[in-house]
Coordinates of C-alpha atoms and ligand atoms in Angstrom, one line a residue:
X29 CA 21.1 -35.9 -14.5
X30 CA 18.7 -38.2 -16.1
X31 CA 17.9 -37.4 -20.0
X32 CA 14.3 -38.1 -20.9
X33 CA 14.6 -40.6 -23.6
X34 CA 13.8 -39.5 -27.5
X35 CA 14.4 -35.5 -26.2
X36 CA 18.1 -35.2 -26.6
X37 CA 17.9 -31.8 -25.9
X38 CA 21.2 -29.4 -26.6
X39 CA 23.5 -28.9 -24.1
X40 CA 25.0 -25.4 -23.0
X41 CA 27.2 -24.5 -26.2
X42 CA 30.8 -23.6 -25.0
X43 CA 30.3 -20.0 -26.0
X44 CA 27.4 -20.1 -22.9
X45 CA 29.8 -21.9 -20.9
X46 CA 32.4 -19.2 -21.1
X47 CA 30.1 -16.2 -20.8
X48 CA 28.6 -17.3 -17.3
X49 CA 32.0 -17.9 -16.1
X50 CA 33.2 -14.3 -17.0
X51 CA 30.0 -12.9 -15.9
X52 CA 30.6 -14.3 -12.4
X53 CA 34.1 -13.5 -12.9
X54 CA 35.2 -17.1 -12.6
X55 CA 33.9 -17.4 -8.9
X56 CA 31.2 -19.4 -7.9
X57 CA 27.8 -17.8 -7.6
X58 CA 26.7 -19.5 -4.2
X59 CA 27.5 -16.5 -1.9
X60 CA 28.1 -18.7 1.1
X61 CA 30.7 -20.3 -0.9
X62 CA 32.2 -17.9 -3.6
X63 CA 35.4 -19.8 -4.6
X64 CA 37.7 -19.1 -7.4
X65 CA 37.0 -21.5 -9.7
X66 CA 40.1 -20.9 -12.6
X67 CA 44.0 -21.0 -11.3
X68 CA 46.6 -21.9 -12.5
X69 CA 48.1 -25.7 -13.0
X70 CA 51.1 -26.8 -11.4
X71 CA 52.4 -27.3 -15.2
X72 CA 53.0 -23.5 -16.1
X73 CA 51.2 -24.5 -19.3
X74 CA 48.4 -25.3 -17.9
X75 CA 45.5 -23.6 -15.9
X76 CA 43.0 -25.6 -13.8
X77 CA 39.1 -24.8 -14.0
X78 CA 36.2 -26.7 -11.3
X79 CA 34.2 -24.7 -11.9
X80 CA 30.7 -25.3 -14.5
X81 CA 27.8 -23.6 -16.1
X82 CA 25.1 -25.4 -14.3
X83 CA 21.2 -25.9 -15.4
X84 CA 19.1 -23.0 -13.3
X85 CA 16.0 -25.6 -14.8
X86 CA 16.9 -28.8 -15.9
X87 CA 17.1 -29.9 -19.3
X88 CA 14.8 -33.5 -18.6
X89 CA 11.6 -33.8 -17.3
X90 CA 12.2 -35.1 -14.3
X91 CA 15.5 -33.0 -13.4
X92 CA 15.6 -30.7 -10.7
X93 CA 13.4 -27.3 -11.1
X94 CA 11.9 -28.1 -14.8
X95 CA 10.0 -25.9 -16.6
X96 CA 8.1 -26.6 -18.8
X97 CA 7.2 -23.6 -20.5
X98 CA 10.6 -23.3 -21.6
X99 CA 11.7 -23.9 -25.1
X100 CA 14.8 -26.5 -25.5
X101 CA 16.5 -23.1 -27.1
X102 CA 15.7 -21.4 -24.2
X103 CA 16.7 -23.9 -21.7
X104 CA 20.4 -23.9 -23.6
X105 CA 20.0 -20.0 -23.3
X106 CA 23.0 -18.1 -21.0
X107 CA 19.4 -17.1 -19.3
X108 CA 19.3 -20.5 -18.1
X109 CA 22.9 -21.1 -16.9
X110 CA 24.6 -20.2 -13.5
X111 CA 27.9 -20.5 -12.6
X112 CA 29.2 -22.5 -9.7
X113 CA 31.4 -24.6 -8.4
X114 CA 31.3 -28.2 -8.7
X115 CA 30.2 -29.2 -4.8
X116 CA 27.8 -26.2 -5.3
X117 CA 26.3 -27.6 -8.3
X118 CA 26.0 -30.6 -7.2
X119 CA 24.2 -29.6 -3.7
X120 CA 21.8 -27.3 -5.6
X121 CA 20.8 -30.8 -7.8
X122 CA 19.9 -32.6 -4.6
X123 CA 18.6 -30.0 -3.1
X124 CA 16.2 -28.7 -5.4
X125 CA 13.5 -27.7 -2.9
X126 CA 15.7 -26.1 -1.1
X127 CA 17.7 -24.5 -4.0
X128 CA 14.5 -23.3 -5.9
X129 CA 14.4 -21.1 -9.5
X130 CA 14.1 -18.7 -7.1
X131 CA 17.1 -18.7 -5.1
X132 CA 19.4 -19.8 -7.7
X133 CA 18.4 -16.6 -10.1
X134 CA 18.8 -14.6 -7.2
X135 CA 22.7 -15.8 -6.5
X136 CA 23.3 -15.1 -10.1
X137 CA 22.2 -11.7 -10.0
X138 CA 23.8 -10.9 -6.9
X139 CA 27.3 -12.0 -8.2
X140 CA 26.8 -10.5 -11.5
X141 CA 26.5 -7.5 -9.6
X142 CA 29.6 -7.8 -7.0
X143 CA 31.3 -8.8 -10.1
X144 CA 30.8 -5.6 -11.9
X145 CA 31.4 -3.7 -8.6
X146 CA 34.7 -5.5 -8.6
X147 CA 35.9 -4.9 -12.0
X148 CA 35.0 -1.4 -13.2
X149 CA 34.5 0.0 -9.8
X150 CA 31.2 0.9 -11.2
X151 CA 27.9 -0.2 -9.1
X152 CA 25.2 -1.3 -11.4
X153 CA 23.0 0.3 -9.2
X154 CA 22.8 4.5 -8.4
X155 CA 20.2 6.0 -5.8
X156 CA 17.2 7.2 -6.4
X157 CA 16.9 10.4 -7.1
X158 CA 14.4 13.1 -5.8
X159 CA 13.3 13.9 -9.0
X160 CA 12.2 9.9 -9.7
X161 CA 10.1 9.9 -6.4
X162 CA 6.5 10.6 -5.5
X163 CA 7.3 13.2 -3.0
X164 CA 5.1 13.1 -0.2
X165 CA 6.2 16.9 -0.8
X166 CA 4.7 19.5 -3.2
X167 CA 7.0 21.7 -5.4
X168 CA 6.3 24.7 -2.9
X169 CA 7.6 22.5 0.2
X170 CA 10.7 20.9 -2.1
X171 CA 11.3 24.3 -3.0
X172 CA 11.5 25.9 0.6
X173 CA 14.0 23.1 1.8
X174 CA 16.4 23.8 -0.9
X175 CA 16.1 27.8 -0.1
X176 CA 16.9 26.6 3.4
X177 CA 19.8 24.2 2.7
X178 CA 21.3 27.3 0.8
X179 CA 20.9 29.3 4.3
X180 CA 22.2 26.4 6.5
X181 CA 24.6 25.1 4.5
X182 CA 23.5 21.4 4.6
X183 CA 21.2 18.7 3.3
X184 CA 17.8 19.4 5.4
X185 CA 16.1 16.0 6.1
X186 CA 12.3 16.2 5.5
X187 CA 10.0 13.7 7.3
X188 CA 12.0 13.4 10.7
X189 CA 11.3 11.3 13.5
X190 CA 13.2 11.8 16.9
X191 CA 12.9 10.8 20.4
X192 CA 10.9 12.5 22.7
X193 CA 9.4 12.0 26.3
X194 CA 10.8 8.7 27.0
X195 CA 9.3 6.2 24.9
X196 CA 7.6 8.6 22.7
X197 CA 8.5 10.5 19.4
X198 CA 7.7 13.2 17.1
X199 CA 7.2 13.3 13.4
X200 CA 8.7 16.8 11.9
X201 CA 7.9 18.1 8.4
X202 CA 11.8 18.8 8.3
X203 CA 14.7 19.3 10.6
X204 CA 18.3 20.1 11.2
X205 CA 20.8 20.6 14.4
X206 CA 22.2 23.7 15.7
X207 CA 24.7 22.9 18.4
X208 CA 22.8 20.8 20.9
X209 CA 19.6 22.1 19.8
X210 CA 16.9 20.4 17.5
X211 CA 15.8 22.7 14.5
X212 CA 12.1 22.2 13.7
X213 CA 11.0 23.4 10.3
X214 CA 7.6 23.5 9.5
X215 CA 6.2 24.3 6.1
X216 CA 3.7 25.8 5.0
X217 CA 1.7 26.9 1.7
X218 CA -0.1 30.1 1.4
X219 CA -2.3 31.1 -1.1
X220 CA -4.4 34.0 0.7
X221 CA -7.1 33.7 2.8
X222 CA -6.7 32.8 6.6
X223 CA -3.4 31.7 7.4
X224 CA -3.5 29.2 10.4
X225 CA -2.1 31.0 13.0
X226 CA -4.1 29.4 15.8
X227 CA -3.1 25.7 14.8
X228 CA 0.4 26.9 14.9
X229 CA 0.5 27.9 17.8
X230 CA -1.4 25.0 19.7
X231 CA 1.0 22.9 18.1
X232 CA 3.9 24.4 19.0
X233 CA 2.7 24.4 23.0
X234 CA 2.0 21.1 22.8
X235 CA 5.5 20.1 21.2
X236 CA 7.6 22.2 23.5
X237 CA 6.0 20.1 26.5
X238 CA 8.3 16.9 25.1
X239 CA 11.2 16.8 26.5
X240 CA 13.8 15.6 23.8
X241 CA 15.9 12.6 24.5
X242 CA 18.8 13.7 22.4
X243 CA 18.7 17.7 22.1
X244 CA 18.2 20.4 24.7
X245 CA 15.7 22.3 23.1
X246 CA 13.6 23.2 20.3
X247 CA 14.5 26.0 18.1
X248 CA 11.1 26.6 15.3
X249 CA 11.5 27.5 11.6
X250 CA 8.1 28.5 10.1
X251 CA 8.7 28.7 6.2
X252 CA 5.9 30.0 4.2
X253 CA 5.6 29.6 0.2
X254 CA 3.2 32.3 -0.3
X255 CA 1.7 32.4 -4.4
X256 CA -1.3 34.8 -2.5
X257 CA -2.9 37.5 -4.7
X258 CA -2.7 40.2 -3.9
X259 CA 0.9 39.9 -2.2
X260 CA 0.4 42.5 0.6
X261 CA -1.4 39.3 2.1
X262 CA 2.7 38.0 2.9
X263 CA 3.1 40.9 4.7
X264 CA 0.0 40.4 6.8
X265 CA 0.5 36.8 7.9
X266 CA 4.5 37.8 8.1
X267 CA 3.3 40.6 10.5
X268 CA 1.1 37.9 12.7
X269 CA 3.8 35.1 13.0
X270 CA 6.6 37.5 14.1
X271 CA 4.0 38.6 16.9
X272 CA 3.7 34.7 17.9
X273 CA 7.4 35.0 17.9
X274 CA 7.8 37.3 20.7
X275 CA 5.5 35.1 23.0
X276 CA 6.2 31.7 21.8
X277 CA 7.8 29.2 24.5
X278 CA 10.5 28.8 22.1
X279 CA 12.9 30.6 19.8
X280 CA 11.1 31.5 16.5
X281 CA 12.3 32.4 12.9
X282 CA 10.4 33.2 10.3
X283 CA 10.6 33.0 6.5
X284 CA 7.9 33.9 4.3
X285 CA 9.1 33.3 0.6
X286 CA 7.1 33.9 -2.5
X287 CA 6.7 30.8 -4.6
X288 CA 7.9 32.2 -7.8
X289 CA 10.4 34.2 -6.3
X290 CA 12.0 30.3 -5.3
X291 CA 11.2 28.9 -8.7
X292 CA 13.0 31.2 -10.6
X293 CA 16.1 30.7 -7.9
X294 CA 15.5 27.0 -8.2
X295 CA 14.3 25.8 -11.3
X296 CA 15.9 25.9 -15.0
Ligands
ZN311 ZN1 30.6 -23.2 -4.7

């Protein structure tokens, strides 16, 4: 690496050197090479290391992936340092537009990350949870699929897409699988008025035409949050689906849940 004359600027301090060795845990960050880079000497005394803290942006000029904007603190930084094997240092030098700031930070992460995986058995990373979402469901709909993973006894997917007529596929608000049969849930959210009966049931002729590539038939869940005032409406649109039910091509169940009925189940 060629120093820019009157700019003799710090070089990584051994206490950086160490730390992005043991943050890699001692293996080089290139993941298409990855090798051990401390074991032991032949001398029993003696313990062998090839591996170095290498420049992320170089420390002249005119080395490979300056920056500029970086202080000569920051360029001496553990912020600025990757670990790696000799060869692999070496190639990412020559290689520079190839190698960019980019890639290079990105390999450091990634080890960092197997390397914590590897020592505590602990993933840096958890899943999202539903609660840390923007649910394309309301609190009504989130609400009805936990009542009905209580009644079916597992995780209902929401936002299903399956197989259907061939090529073709439908989208379902929610679904599970009873034997060889697809369950179709659709929700709904009632707060008086006209409940869409008709709509329901064009839908569900239309849907039953498709034959599914992977299950033998539909079976329909209709689950309504109702909040309608006054609640004798539930009892009404209750009354209407289970009539749909006796004439619907397919096998019908009903649920008709009021909203803070399911909160007070559901929520603390
Ligand atoms: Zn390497």
């Amino acid at each position: 690496m060629v120093m820019a004359k009157n700019q003799p600027e710090p070089k990584f301090s051994r206490r950086v050197r160490e730390l992005a060795s043991r943050r890699a845990g001692g293996i080089c960050s290139n993941p298409r090479c990855e090798q051990p880079a401390h074991g032991p000497g032949e001398d029993p005394e003696t313990a062998i290391n090839i591996g170095v803290a290498a420049h992320i942006t170089a420390r002249s000029v005119d080395g490979p992936r300056h920056d500029p904007a970086l202080t000569p603190t920051q360029r001496a930084s553990i912020d600025n340092a990757i670990w790696l094997c000799q060869s692999c240092a070496k190639l990412i030098d020559d290689d520079a537009d190839r190698y960019t700031t980019f890639v290079i930070r990105d390999w450091k992460l990634q080890r960092e990350n197997k390397a914590s995986v590897a020592m505590r058995g602990l993933p840096p990373y958890r899943e999202i949870r539903p609660s840390e979402q923007l649910s394309a469901l309301t609190i009504g709909e989130q609400l009805a699929i936990r009542a009905l993973e209580d009644e079916f006894g597992c995780h209902v997917e929401t936002n299903v897409k399956v197989a259907a007529g061939g090529n073709g596929w439908i989208r379902l608000p929610a679904a599970v699988v009873h034997g060889e049969d697809l369950v179709w849930i659709e929700l709904h959210e009632y707060r008086g008025g006209g409940f869409p009966h008709d709509p329901i049931k064009g839908w569900v002729q239309n849907a039953i035409q498709m034959k599914l590539n992977r299950f033998r038939k539909f079976v329909l869940y209709v689950f309504v949050v109702s909040s309608s005032d006054p609640p004798q409406l539930d009892e009404e649109v209750e009354r209407h689906l289970y009539e749909f039910a006796k004439t619907a091509p397919c096998e019908v169940h009903i649920r008709v849940e009021r909203l803070h009925k399911l909160r007070a189940a559901y929520e603390q």
